[in-house]
Amino acid sequence: MDDRSASFVAVRRIPQGETCHSNSAEVVAGSAAWLGRGLSCVCVQRRDSDASNTFDLTLAQEECLQRIQRRIDVPYDSSIIEHQDALRALWNASFPEEELHGLISEQWKEMGWQGKDPSTDFRGGGFISLENFLFFARNFPKSFQDLLRKQEGDRSVWEYPFAVAGVNITYMLIQMLDLEAVKPRNLVGATFLKFLAENESAFDLLYCITFKLMDHQWLSMRASYMDFNAVMKATRRQLEKELLVEDITRLEDLPSYKLLSR
């Protein structure tokens, strides 16, 4: 497993009106409290591809692949002003009614980060995972807020943490689409590059679709925190199936795109 894979901490939903008695007093969006640290979750696993099978690309597709690879290669760096500004922007998009007291703050736990410094969780996805969050918040604010605050469906007592799940989704997509290879070694990756050549925001858009699909699978499977791996695997299978439908010419045509709301 790539060492960028993220660990995972479950959250317990507290019915409205009930007080959460937690020694750590760590509260997560949607009236939830952290279960505690140390719950390890291998949320995605690298699927080895047959290196002998590669797909030829057009010049435009090669350039698109190189651009997305450059994005993937950028780690989150808390010393870079652009990264600091992006993190503040994420907070403002998530909680516009609440002022952020600092880039290192207990407030971040409200979003589902494992500690008061989100930069420690970005190792699983790099700066591109923060860009994915921002794209989601700005382009599909209703769906973003629904997932952040767990506002839809019959939720589990023990919920997945929103922020850590989002980083895992970025990582899973990179592996599923084989985006770190010189050329894609699977049909799903080759197919995605056709979408990327037509829409430079295709990866960010697919992230939004995947996050919403993952939550849909979570609710359909009546999952709890121990089921997160199974939910991610089911999400990946469904996404691969949809991407390979022959008459799909753009990501907006995917059946799961309909789950998103602006």
PDB file of C-alpha atoms in Angstrom, residues 58-214:
ATOM      1  CA  THR A  58      -3.508  11.363 -28.447  1.00  0.00           C
ATOM      2  CA  LEU A  59      -1.178  14.321 -27.973  1.00  0.00           C
ATOM      3  CA  ALA A  60      -3.989  16.237 -26.251  1.00  0.00           C
ATOM      4  CA  GLN A  61      -4.605  13.340 -23.863  1.00  0.00           C
ATOM      5  CA  GLU A  62      -0.881  13.062 -23.066  1.00  0.00           C
ATOM      6  CA  GLU A  63      -0.764  16.764 -22.223  1.00  0.00           C
ATOM      7  CA  CYS A  64      -3.848  16.441 -20.025  1.00  0.00           C
ATOM      8  CA  LEU A  65      -2.331  13.470 -18.211  1.00  0.00           C
ATOM      9  CA  GLN A  66       0.897  15.382 -17.600  1.00  0.00           C
ATOM     10  CA  ARG A  67      -1.040  18.356 -16.210  1.00  0.00           C
ATOM     11  CA  ILE A  68      -3.031  16.228 -13.787  1.00  0.00           C
ATOM     12  CA  GLN A  69       0.170  14.438 -12.747  1.00  0.00           C
ATOM     13  CA  ARG A  70       1.775  17.766 -11.939  1.00  0.00           C
ATOM     14  CA  ARG A  71      -1.211  18.549  -9.717  1.00  0.00           C
ATOM     15  CA  ILE A  72      -0.985  15.158  -8.031  1.00  0.00           C
ATOM     16  CA  ASP A  73       2.725  15.671  -7.314  1.00  0.00           C
ATOM     17  CA  VAL A  74       2.135  18.842  -5.262  1.00  0.00           C
ATOM     18  CA  PRO A  75       2.088  18.073  -1.522  1.00  0.00           C
ATOM     19  CA  TYR A  76       0.164  20.300   0.835  1.00  0.00           C
ATOM     20  CA  ASP A  77       2.675  22.737   2.329  1.00  0.00           C
ATOM     21  CA  SER A  78       1.497  24.873   5.235  1.00  0.00           C
ATOM     22  CA  SER A  79       4.355  27.331   4.608  1.00  0.00           C
ATOM     23  CA  ILE A  80       3.036  28.310   1.156  1.00  0.00           C
ATOM     24  CA  ILE A  81       0.686  31.318   1.199  1.00  0.00           C
ATOM     25  CA  GLU A  82      -1.429  29.916  -1.678  1.00  0.00           C
ATOM     26  CA  HIS A  83      -2.040  26.741   0.319  1.00  0.00           C
ATOM     27  CA  GLN A  84      -2.896  28.712   3.453  1.00  0.00           C
ATOM     28  CA  ASP A  85      -5.374  30.820   1.486  1.00  0.00           C
ATOM     29  CA  ALA A  86      -6.968  27.706  -0.034  1.00  0.00           C
ATOM     30  CA  LEU A  87      -7.418  26.185   3.415  1.00  0.00           C
ATOM     31  CA  ARG A  88      -9.048  29.380   4.710  1.00  0.00           C
ATOM     32  CA  ALA A  89     -11.289  29.396   1.636  1.00  0.00           C
ATOM     33  CA  LEU A  90     -12.362  25.837   2.422  1.00  0.00           C
ATOM     34  CA  TRP A  91     -13.354  26.839   5.934  1.00  0.00           C
ATOM     35  CA  ASN A  92     -15.308  29.861   4.676  1.00  0.00           C
ATOM     36  CA  ALA A  93     -17.134  27.695   2.129  1.00  0.00           C
ATOM     37  CA  SER A  94     -17.911  25.071   4.774  1.00  0.00           C
ATOM     38  CA  PHE A  95     -18.900  27.317   7.676  1.00  0.00           C
ATOM     39  CA  PRO A  96     -19.598  30.810   6.303  1.00  0.00           C
ATOM     40  CA  GLU A  97     -21.372  31.779   9.498  1.00  0.00           C
ATOM     41  CA  GLU A  98     -18.404  30.950  11.756  1.00  0.00           C
ATOM     42  CA  GLU A  99     -15.100  32.814  11.893  1.00  0.00           C
ATOM     43  CA  LEU A 100     -11.975  30.651  11.779  1.00  0.00           C
ATOM     44  CA  HIS A 101      -9.606  31.434  14.635  1.00  0.00           C
ATOM     45  CA  GLY A 102      -6.502  29.984  12.985  1.00  0.00           C
ATOM     46  CA  LEU A 103      -5.179  27.473  10.474  1.00  0.00           C
ATOM     47  CA  ILE A 104      -4.333  25.311  13.474  1.00  0.00           C
ATOM     48  CA  SER A 105      -7.483  25.230  15.553  1.00  0.00           C
ATOM     49  CA  GLU A 106      -9.791  22.830  17.351  1.00  0.00           C
ATOM     50  CA  GLN A 107     -12.500  24.154  15.026  1.00  0.00           C
ATOM     51  CA  TRP A 108     -11.247  21.945  12.189  1.00  0.00           C
ATOM     52  CA  LYS A 109     -12.562  18.885  14.001  1.00  0.00           C
ATOM     53  CA  GLU A 110     -16.052  20.165  13.233  1.00  0.00           C
ATOM     54  CA  MET A 111     -15.367  19.293   9.600  1.00  0.00           C
ATOM     55  CA  GLY A 112     -14.083  15.809  10.296  1.00  0.00           C
ATOM     56  CA  TRP A 113     -10.325  16.270  10.409  1.00  0.00           C
ATOM     57  CA  GLN A 114      -8.536  14.028  12.865  1.00  0.00           C
ATOM     58  CA  GLY A 115      -6.842  16.844  14.732  1.00  0.00           C
ATOM     59  CA  LYS A 116      -6.575  20.603  14.972  1.00  0.00           C
ATOM     60  CA  ASP A 117      -4.122  20.806  12.044  1.00  0.00           C
ATOM     61  CA  PRO A 118      -5.671  19.595   8.740  1.00  0.00           C
ATOM     62  CA  SER A 119      -2.263  19.547   7.039  1.00  0.00           C
ATOM     63  CA  THR A 120      -1.440  16.287   8.812  1.00  0.00           C
ATOM     64  CA  ASP A 121      -4.336  14.580   6.996  1.00  0.00           C
ATOM     65  CA  PHE A 122      -3.513  15.921   3.532  1.00  0.00           C
ATOM     66  CA  ARG A 123      -0.616  13.462   3.204  1.00  0.00           C
ATOM     67  CA  GLY A 124      -3.197  11.010   1.844  1.00  0.00           C
ATOM     68  CA  GLY A 125      -4.086  13.176  -1.136  1.00  0.00           C
ATOM     69  CA  GLY A 126      -1.802  16.195  -1.352  1.00  0.00           C
ATOM     70  CA  PHE A 127      -2.827  19.694  -2.377  1.00  0.00           C
ATOM     71  CA  ILE A 128      -5.098  18.316  -5.099  1.00  0.00           C
ATOM     72  CA  SER A 129      -7.404  16.919  -2.422  1.00  0.00           C
ATOM     73  CA  LEU A 130      -7.864  20.445  -1.053  1.00  0.00           C
ATOM     74  CA  GLU A 131      -8.562  21.666  -4.582  1.00  0.00           C
ATOM     75  CA  ASN A 132     -11.163  18.887  -4.906  1.00  0.00           C
ATOM     76  CA  PHE A 133     -12.895  20.026  -1.716  1.00  0.00           C
ATOM     77  CA  LEU A 134     -12.991  23.626  -2.918  1.00  0.00           C
ATOM     78  CA  PHE A 135     -14.347  22.679  -6.347  1.00  0.00           C
ATOM     79  CA  PHE A 136     -17.099  20.649  -4.675  1.00  0.00           C
ATOM     80  CA  ALA A 137     -18.024  23.425  -2.228  1.00  0.00           C
ATOM     81  CA  ARG A 138     -18.137  26.103  -4.930  1.00  0.00           C
ATOM     82  CA  ASN A 139     -19.878  24.182  -7.707  1.00  0.00           C
ATOM     83  CA  PHE A 140     -22.300  21.973  -5.764  1.00  0.00           C
ATOM     84  CA  PRO A 141     -22.796  23.842  -2.476  1.00  0.00           C
ATOM     85  CA  LYS A 142     -26.046  22.081  -1.567  1.00  0.00           C
ATOM     86  CA  SER A 143     -24.613  18.578  -1.950  1.00  0.00           C
ATOM     87  CA  PHE A 144     -21.409  19.671  -0.194  1.00  0.00           C
ATOM     88  CA  GLN A 145     -23.328  20.980   2.803  1.00  0.00           C
ATOM     89  CA  ASP A 146     -25.641  17.955   2.866  1.00  0.00           C
ATOM     90  CA  LEU A 147     -22.632  15.641   3.123  1.00  0.00           C
ATOM     91  CA  LEU A 148     -20.711  17.841   5.544  1.00  0.00           C
ATOM     92  CA  ARG A 149     -23.639  18.086   7.934  1.00  0.00           C
ATOM     93  CA  LYS A 150     -25.019  14.588   7.202  1.00  0.00           C
ATOM     94  CA  GLN A 151     -28.430  16.041   6.397  1.00  0.00           C
ATOM     95  CA  GLU A 152     -29.810  13.334   4.122  1.00  0.00           C
ATOM     96  CA  GLY A 153     -31.055   9.827   4.846  1.00  0.00           C
ATOM     97  CA  ASP A 154     -31.243   7.574   7.867  1.00  0.00           C
ATOM     98  CA  ARG A 155     -27.755   8.052   9.245  1.00  0.00           C
ATOM     99  CA  SER A 156     -25.714   5.562  11.230  1.00  0.00           C
ATOM    100  CA  VAL A 157     -25.008   6.078  14.917  1.00  0.00           C
ATOM    101  CA  TRP A 158     -21.303   5.861  14.012  1.00  0.00           C
ATOM    102  CA  GLU A 159     -20.640   7.990  10.915  1.00  0.00           C
ATOM    103  CA  TYR A 160     -17.626   8.433   8.669  1.00  0.00           C
ATOM    104  CA  PRO A 161     -15.710  11.732   9.159  1.00  0.00           C
ATOM    105  CA  PHE A 162     -16.413  13.988   6.197  1.00  0.00           C
ATOM    106  CA  ALA A 163     -12.950  15.488   5.689  1.00  0.00           C
ATOM    107  CA  VAL A 164     -10.916  12.294   6.032  1.00  0.00           C
ATOM    108  CA  ALA A 165     -13.354  10.489   3.722  1.00  0.00           C
ATOM    109  CA  GLY A 166     -12.842  13.226   1.137  1.00  0.00           C
ATOM    110  CA  VAL A 167      -9.062  12.788   1.144  1.00  0.00           C
ATOM    111  CA  ASN A 168      -9.532   9.026   0.770  1.00  0.00           C
ATOM    112  CA  ILE A 169     -11.754   9.607  -2.265  1.00  0.00           C
ATOM    113  CA  THR A 170      -9.058  11.692  -3.960  1.00  0.00           C
ATOM    114  CA  TYR A 171      -6.523   8.944  -3.353  1.00  0.00           C
ATOM    115  CA  MET A 172      -8.892   6.217  -4.539  1.00  0.00           C
ATOM    116  CA  LEU A 173      -9.589   8.036  -7.811  1.00  0.00           C
ATOM    117  CA  ILE A 174      -5.879   8.507  -8.514  1.00  0.00           C
ATOM    118  CA  GLN A 175      -5.343   4.770  -8.103  1.00  0.00           C
ATOM    119  CA  MET A 176      -8.490   3.689  -9.954  1.00  0.00           C
ATOM    120  CA  LEU A 177      -7.685   5.872 -12.955  1.00  0.00           C
ATOM    121  CA  ASP A 178      -3.987   4.905 -12.889  1.00  0.00           C
ATOM    122  CA  LEU A 179      -3.054   8.572 -13.120  1.00  0.00           C
ATOM    123  CA  GLU A 180       0.518   8.143 -11.929  1.00  0.00           C
ATOM    124  CA  ALA A 181       1.488   5.867 -14.826  1.00  0.00           C
ATOM    125  CA  VAL A 182       3.186   7.127 -17.991  1.00  0.00           C
ATOM    126  CA  LYS A 183       0.232   5.713 -19.906  1.00  0.00           C
ATOM    127  CA  PRO A 184      -2.988   4.270 -18.467  1.00  0.00           C
ATOM    128  CA  ARG A 185      -2.829   0.521 -17.951  1.00  0.00           C
ATOM    129  CA  ASN A 186      -6.536  -0.043 -17.608  1.00  0.00           C
ATOM    130  CA  LEU A 187      -9.561   0.795 -19.714  1.00  0.00           C
ATOM    131  CA  VAL A 188     -11.141   2.971 -17.027  1.00  0.00           C
ATOM    132  CA  GLY A 189      -8.070   5.202 -16.930  1.00  0.00           C
ATOM    133  CA  ALA A 190      -7.893   5.439 -20.715  1.00  0.00           C
ATOM    134  CA  THR A 191     -11.585   6.286 -20.889  1.00  0.00           C
ATOM    135  CA  PHE A 192     -11.257   8.996 -18.256  1.00  0.00           C
ATOM    136  CA  LEU A 193      -8.514  10.747 -20.244  1.00  0.00           C
ATOM    137  CA  LYS A 194     -11.015  11.241 -23.058  1.00  0.00           C
ATOM    138  CA  PHE A 195     -13.239  13.147 -20.617  1.00  0.00           C
ATOM    139  CA  LEU A 196     -10.243  15.079 -19.295  1.00  0.00           C
ATOM    140  CA  ALA A 197      -9.227  16.148 -22.806  1.00  0.00           C
ATOM    141  CA  GLU A 198     -12.683  17.671 -23.251  1.00  0.00           C
ATOM    142  CA  ASN A 199     -12.995  19.179 -19.762  1.00  0.00           C
ATOM    143  CA  GLU A 200      -9.950  20.266 -17.760  1.00  0.00           C
ATOM    144  CA  SER A 201     -12.033  20.075 -14.559  1.00  0.00           C
ATOM    145  CA  ALA A 202     -13.020  16.450 -15.188  1.00  0.00           C
ATOM    146  CA  PHE A 203     -11.058  15.082 -12.223  1.00  0.00           C
ATOM    147  CA  ASP A 204     -12.625  17.589  -9.837  1.00  0.00           C
ATOM    148  CA  LEU A 205     -16.074  16.882 -11.237  1.00  0.00           C
ATOM    149  CA  LEU A 206     -15.570  13.131 -10.934  1.00  0.00           C
ATOM    150  CA  TYR A 207     -14.530  13.713  -7.317  1.00  0.00           C
ATOM    151  CA  CYS A 208     -17.878  15.387  -6.604  1.00  0.00           C
ATOM    152  CA  ILE A 209     -19.779  12.567  -8.283  1.00  0.00           C
ATOM    153  CA  THR A 210     -17.788   9.961  -6.364  1.00  0.00           C
ATOM    154  CA  PHE A 211     -18.269  11.612  -2.969  1.00  0.00           C
ATOM    155  CA  LYS A 212     -22.022  11.799  -3.474  1.00  0.00           C
ATOM    156  CA  LEU A 213     -22.105   8.231  -4.814  1.00  0.00           C
ATOM    157  CA  MET A 214     -20.106   7.013  -1.811  1.00  0.00           C
TER     158      MET A 214
END
